[in-house]
Tab-separated table of C-alpha atoms in Angstrom:
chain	number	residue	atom	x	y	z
A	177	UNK	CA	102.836	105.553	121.215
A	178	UNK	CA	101.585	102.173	119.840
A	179	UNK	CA	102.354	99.172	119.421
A	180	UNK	CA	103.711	99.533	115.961
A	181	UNK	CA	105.734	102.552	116.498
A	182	UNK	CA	107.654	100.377	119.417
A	183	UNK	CA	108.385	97.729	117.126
A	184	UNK	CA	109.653	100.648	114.385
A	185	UNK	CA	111.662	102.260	116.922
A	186	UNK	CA	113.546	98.873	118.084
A	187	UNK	CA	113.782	97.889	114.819
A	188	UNK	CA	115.707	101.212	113.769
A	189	UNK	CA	117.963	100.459	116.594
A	190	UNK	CA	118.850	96.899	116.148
A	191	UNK	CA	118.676	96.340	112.531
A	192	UNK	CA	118.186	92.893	111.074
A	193	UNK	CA	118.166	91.414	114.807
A	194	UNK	CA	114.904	91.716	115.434
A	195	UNK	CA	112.509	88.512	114.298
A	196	UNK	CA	108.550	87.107	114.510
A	197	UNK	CA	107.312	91.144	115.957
A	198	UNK	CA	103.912	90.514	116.084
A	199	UNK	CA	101.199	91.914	118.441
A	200	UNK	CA	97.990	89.779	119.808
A	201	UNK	CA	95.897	90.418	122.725
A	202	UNK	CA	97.439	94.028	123.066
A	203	UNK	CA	100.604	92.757	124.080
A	204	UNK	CA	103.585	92.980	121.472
A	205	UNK	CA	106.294	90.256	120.950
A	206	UNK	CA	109.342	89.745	119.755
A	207	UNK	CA	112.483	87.493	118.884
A	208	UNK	CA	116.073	88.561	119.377
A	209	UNK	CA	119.320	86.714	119.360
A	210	UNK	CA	120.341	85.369	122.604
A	211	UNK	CA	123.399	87.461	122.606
A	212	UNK	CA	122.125	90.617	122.398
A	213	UNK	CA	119.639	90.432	125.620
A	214	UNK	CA	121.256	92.798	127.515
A	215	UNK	CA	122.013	95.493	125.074
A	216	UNK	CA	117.931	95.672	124.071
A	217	UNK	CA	116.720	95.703	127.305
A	218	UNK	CA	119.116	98.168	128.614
A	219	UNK	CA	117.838	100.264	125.383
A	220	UNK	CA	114.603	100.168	126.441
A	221	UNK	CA	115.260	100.574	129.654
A	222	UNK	CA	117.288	103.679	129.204
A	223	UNK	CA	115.104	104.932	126.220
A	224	UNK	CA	113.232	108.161	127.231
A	225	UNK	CA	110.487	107.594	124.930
A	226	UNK	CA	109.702	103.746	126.061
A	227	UNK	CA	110.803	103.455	129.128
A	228	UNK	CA	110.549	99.826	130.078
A	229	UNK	CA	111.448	99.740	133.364
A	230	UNK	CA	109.566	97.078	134.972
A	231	UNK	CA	110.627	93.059	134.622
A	232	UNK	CA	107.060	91.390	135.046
A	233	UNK	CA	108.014	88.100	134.486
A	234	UNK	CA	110.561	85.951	133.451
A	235	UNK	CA	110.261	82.412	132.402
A	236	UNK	CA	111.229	79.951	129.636
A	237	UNK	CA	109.774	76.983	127.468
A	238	UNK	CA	111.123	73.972	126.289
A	239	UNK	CA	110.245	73.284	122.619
A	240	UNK	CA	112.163	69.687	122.148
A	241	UNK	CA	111.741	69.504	118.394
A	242	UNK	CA	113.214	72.977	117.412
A	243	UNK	CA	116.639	71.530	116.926
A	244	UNK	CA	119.244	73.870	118.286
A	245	UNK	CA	116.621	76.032	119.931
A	246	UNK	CA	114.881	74.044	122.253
A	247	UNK	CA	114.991	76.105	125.264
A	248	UNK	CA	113.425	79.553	124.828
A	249	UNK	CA	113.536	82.401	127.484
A	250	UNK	CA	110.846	84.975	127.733
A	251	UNK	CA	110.613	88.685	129.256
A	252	UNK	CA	107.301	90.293	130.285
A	253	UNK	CA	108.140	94.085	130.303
A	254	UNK	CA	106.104	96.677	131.365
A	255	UNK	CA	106.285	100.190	130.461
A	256	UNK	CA	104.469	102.165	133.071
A	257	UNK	CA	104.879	105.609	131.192
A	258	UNK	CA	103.210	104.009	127.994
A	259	UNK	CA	101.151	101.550	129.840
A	260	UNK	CA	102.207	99.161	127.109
A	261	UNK	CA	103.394	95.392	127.382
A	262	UNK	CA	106.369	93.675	125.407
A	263	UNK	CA	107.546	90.192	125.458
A	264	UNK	CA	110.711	89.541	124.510
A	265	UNK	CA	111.923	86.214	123.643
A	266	UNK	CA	115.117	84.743	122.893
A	267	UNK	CA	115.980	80.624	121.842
A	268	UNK	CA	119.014	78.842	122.735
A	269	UNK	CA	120.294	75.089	122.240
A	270	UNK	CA	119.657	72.798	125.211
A	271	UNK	CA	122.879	71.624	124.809
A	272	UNK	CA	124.409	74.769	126.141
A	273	UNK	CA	121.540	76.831	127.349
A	274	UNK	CA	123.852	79.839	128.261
A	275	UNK	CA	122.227	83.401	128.656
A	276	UNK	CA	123.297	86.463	129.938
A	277	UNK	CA	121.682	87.505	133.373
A	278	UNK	CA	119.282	90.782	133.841
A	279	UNK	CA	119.772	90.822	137.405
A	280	UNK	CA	122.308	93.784	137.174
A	281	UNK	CA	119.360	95.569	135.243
A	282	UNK	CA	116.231	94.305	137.140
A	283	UNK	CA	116.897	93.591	140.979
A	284	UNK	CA	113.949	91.179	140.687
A	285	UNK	CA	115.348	89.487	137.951
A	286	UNK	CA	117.808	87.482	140.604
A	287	UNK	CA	114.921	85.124	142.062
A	288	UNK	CA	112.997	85.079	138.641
A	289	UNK	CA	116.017	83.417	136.768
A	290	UNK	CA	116.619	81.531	139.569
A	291	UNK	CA	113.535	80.003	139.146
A	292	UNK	CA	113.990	79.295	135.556
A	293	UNK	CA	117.024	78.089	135.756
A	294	UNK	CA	115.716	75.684	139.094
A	295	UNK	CA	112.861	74.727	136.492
A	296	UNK	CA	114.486	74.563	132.952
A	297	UNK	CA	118.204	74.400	133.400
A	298	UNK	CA	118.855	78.226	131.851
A	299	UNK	CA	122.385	78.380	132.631
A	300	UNK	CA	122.244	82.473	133.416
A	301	UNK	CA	125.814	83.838	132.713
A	302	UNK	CA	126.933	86.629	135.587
A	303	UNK	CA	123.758	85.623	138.049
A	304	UNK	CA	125.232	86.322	141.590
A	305	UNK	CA	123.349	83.559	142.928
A	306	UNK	CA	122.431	81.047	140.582
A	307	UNK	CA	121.227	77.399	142.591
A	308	UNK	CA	117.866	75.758	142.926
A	309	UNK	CA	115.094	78.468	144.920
A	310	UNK	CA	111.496	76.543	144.683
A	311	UNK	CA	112.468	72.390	144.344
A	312	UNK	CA	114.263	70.550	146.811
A	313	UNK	CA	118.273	70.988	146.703
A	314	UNK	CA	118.786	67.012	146.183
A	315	UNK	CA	116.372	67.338	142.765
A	316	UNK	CA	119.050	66.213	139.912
A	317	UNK	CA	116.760	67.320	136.920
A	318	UNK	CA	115.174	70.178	136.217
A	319	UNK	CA	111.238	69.190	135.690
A	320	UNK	CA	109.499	71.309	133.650
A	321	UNK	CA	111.826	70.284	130.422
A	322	UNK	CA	109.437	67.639	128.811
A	323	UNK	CA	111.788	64.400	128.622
A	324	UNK	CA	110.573	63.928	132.375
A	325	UNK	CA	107.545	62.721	133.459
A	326	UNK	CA	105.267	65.069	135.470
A	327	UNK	CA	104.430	62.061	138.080
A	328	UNK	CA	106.486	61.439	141.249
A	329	UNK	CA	109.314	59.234	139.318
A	330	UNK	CA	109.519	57.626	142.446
A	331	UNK	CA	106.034	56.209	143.170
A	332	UNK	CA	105.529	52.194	142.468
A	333	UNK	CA	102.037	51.446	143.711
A	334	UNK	CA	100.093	53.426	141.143
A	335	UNK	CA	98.928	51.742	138.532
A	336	UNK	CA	99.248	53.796	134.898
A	337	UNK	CA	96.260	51.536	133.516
A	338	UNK	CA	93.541	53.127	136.121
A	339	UNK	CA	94.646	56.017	135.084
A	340	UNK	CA	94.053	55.123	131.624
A	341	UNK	CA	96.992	55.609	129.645
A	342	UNK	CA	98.543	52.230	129.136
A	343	UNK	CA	100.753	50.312	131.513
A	344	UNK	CA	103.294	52.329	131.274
A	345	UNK	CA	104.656	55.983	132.130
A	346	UNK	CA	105.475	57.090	128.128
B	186	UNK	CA	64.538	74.460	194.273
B	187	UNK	CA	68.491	75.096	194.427
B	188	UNK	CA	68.862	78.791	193.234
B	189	UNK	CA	71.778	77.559	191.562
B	190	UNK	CA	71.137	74.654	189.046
B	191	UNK	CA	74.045	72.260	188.276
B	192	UNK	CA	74.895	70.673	184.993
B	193	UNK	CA	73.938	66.858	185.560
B	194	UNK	CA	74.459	66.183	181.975
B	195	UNK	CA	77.675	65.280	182.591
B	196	UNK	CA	79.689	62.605	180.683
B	197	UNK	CA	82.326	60.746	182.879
B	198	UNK	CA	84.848	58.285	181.730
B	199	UNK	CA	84.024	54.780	182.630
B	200	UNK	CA	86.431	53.266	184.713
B	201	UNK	CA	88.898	50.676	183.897
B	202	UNK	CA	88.850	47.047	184.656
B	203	UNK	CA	89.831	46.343	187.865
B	204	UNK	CA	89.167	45.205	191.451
B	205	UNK	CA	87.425	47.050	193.776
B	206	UNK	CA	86.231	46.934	197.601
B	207	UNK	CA	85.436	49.221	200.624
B	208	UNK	CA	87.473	51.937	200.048
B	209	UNK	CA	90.249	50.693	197.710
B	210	UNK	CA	89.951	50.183	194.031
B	211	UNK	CA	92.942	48.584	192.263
B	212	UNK	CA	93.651	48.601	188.589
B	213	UNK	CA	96.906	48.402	186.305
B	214	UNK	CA	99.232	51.218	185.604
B	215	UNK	CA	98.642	50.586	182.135
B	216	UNK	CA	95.042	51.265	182.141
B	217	UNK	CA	95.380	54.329	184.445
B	218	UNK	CA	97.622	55.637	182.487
B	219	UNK	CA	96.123	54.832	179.417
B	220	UNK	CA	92.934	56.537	180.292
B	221	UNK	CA	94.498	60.158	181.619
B	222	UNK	CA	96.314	60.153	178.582
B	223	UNK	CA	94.065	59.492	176.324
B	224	UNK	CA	91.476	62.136	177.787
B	225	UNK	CA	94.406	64.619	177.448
B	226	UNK	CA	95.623	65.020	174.176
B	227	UNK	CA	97.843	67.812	173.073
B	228	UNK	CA	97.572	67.780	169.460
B	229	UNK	CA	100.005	70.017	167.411
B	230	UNK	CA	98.164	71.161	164.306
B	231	UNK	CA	100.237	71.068	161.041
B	232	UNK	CA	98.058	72.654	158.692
B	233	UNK	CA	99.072	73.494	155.129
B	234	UNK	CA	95.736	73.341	153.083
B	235	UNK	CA	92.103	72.851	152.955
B	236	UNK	CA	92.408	69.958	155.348
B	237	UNK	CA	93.772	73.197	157.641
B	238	UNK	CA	90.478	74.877	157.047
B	239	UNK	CA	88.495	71.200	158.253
B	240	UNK	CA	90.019	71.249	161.485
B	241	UNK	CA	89.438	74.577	162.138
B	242	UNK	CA	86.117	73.748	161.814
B	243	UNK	CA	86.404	70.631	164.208
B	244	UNK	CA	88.210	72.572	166.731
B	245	UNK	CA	85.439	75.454	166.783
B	246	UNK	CA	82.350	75.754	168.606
B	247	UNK	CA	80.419	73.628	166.347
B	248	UNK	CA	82.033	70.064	166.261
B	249	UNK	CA	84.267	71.153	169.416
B	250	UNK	CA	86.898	68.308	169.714
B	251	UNK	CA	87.676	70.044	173.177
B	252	UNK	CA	84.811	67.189	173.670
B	253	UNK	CA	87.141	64.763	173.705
B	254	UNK	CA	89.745	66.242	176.124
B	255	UNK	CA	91.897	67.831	173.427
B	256	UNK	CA	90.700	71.309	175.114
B	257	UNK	CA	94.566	73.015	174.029
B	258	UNK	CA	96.181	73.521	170.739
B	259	UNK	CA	99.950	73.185	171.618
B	260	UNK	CA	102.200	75.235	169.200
B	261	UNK	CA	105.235	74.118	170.238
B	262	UNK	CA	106.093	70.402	169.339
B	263	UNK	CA	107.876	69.721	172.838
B	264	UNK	CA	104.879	70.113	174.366
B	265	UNK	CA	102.262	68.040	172.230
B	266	UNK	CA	101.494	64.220	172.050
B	267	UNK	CA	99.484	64.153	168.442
B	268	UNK	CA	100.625	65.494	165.313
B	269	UNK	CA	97.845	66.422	163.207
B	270	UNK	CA	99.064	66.967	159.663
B	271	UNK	CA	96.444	68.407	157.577
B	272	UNK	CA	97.378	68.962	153.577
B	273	UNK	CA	99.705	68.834	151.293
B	274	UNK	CA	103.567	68.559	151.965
B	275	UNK	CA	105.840	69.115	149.458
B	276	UNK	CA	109.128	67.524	148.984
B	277	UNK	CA	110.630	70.721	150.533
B	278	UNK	CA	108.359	70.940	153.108
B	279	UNK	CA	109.410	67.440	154.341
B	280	UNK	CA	112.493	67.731	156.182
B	281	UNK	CA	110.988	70.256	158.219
B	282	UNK	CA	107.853	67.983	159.093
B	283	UNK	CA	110.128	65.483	159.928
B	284	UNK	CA	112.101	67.861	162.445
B	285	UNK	CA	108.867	68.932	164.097
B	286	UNK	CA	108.155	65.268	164.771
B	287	UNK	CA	111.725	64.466	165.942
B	288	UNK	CA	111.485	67.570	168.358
B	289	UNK	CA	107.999	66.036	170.177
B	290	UNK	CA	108.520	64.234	173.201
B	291	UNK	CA	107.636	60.454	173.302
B	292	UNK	CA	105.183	59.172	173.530
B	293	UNK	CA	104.001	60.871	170.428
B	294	UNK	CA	101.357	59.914	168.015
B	295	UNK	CA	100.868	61.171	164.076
B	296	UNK	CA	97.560	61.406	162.538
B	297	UNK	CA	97.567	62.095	158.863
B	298	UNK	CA	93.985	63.450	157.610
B	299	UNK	CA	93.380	64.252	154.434
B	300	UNK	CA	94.313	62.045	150.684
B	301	UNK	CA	97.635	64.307	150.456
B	302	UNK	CA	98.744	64.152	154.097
B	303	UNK	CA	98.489	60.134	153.415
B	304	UNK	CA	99.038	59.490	150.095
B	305	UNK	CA	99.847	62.552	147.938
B	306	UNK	CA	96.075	62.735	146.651
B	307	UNK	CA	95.630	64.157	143.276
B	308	UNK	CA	99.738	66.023	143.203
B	309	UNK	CA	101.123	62.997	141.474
B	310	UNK	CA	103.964	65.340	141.072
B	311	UNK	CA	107.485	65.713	140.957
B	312	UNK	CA	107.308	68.625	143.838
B	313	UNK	CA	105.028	66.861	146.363
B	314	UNK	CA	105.666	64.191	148.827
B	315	UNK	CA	103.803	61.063	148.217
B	316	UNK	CA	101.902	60.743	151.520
B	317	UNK	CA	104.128	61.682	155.033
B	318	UNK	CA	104.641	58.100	155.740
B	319	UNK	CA	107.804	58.760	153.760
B	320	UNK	CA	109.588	60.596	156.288
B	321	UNK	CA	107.285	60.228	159.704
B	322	UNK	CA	105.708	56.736	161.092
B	323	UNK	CA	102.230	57.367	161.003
B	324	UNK	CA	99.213	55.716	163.184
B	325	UNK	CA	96.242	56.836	161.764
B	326	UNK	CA	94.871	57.839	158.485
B	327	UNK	CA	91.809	59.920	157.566
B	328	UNK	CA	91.062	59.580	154.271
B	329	UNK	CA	88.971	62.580	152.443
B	330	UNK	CA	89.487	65.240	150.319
B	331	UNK	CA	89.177	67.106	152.304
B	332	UNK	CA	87.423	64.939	155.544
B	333	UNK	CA	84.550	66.482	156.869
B	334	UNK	CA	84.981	67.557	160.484
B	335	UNK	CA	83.499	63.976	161.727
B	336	UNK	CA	85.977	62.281	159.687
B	337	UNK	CA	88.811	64.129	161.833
B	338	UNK	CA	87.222	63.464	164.899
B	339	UNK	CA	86.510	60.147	164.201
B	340	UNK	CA	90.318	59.951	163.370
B	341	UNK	CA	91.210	61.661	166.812
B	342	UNK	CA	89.070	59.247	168.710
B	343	UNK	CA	90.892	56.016	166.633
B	344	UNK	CA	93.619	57.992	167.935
B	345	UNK	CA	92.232	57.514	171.331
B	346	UNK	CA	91.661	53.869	171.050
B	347	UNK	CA	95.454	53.365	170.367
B	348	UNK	CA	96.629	55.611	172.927
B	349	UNK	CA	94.559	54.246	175.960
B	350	UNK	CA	95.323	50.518	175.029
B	351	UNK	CA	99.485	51.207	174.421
B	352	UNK	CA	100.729	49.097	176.469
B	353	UNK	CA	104.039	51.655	178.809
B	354	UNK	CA	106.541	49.077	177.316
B	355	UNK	CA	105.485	49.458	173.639
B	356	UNK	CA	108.311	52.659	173.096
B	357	UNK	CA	110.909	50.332	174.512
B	358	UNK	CA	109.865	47.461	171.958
B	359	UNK	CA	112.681	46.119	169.560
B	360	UNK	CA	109.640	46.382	167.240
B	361	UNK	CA	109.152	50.276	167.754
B	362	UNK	CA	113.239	50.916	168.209
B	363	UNK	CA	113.026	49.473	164.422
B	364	UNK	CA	109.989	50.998	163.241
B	365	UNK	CA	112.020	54.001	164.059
B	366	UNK	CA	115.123	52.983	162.523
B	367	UNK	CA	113.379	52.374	159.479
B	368	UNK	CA	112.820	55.935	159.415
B	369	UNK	CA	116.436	56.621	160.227
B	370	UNK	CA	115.483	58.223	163.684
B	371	UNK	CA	117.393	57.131	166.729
């Protein structure tokens, strides 16, 4: 089965949900409402034919000038009867960055939206366990959104212009 | 010929100052002190990077720093005098440094090799700790990145320097009580 007739068969099953399918790099991608996360990969999970049973990764990325969309969440499946890869991604507001969690689906889904959420603030709806796993429990932020500065916020005695980029931290 | 031949390349501590005569040789507690404890270091290795790999090197047969009387690693805290902390800590690596100091017996001494150990070095980051000297008083750095294996010696025997000239009063100083409290440990 390619990579085409993947795309064809999710599209048959969610019509009209399905946005931006492309394939690059012999890895296929595609855009789904934030809602329906569960119900696609449970289909292609349960699908006999696909059979995407394994969660490699799970992550997001903050986009701060797609209004309304800023944070988006990505799946890495793997389908180790095809030996085909699909990423799956899905965009919700900042504001309320509220997605359902896989961790009912994928056991190692807990840690991995853990992570995202300790990183990018992913509020995952139904996670058993959702609190900080990698950064310190005092952090009050969530660092890898792009309004904070990568440098120790806390440091005084470096100075920005030996680093050259202006006096200050912009 | 002796059909056993004896090391006489041996190095021996000079003595301290002191007075001596026929059979008596007087000196101050301080100085004895001083120099047993200075030849006997216990240093606790707390090794988290490349700095790690370094002092392996220093402790091996090579560079040997059982040269300097720091013959045994201790692994337990309660037993060491010198804290050797070799690479990176991270923000959530710090409490736990800090409890591995508080459970060494005084006198203790902290020797911070390496440009992350002291400063943070290149991990201007939100995750890392900007040098230890944010949670744990610290008496000697070795700067490097990482040091080469004389660097960390040379940092062990600054180490020794401050250790035989401590005066036996110093941990009962108001200055050390705050030094201490400035780090929020009784």
């Amino acid at each position: 089965m390619t990579h085409e007739q993947i795309i064809e068969t999710l599209e048959a099953a969610f019509a009209g949900q399905l946005s931006d399918c492309d394939t690059a790099h012999g890895i296929s991608a595609i855009t789904i409402p934030a809602a329906s996360n569960l119900k696609v990969l449970q289909f292609l999970y349960d699908s006999e034919d696909l059979q995407f049973r394994f969660l490699t990764d799970l992550t997001a990325v903050h986009y701060p000038n797609r209004t309304n969309e800023e944070l988006c969440v990505v799946y890495h499946l793997h389908s180790l009867h095809l030996n085909k890869r699909l990423r799956i991604k899905l965009y919700v507001p900042v504001a309320a960055p509220k997605v359902f969690t896989a961790s009912k689906l994928f056991s190692g889904a807990n840690w991995m939206e853990r992570e995202t959420f300790d990183f990018y603030g992913v509020d995952f709806v139904g996670h058993p366990n959702l609190k900080r796993i990698l950064n310190v429990d005092e952090m009050d932020y969530f660092p890898m959104r792009k309004e904070y500065p990568m440098e120790d916020p806390t440091r005084i005695d470096k100075d920005d212009e030996m680093f050259g980029r202006g006096g200050t931290i912009c | 010929m002796r059909p056993v031949q004896y090391n006489t390349n041996l190095k021996m501590v000079d003595l301290p100052e002191g007075h001596s005569g026929e059979g008596f040789f007087a000196t101050s507690l301080n100085n004895v002190i001083g120099l047993a404890r200075k030849n006997s270091i216990w240093p606790l290795p707390f090794a988290t990077s490349c700095c790690g790999i370094e002092f392996m090197a220093t402790m091996a047969a090579h560079y040997d720093l059982a040269r300097f009387g720091s013959e045994r690693l201790g692994f337990s805290p309660r037993q060491c005098d010198l804290l050797m902390v070799m690479g990176t800590i991270s923000k959530k690596m710090a409490p736990i440094l800090r409890q591995v100091y508080l459970q060494m017996a005084e006198p203790r001494w902290v020797l911070a090799v390496g440009a992350c150990a002291s400063s943070g070095g290149i991990f201007d980051s939100y995750s890392v700790l900007q040098g230890i000297d944010q949670v744990i008083p610290v008496d000697v750095y070795v700067p490097g990145c990482p040091p080469r294996p004389e660097a960390i010696i040379d940092g062990v025997m600054k180490i020794q320097e401050l250790v035989g000239q401590e005066s036996l009063r110093r941990r009962n100083s108001e200055q050390y009580k705050g030094l201490l409290e400035s780090y929020g440990i009784q």
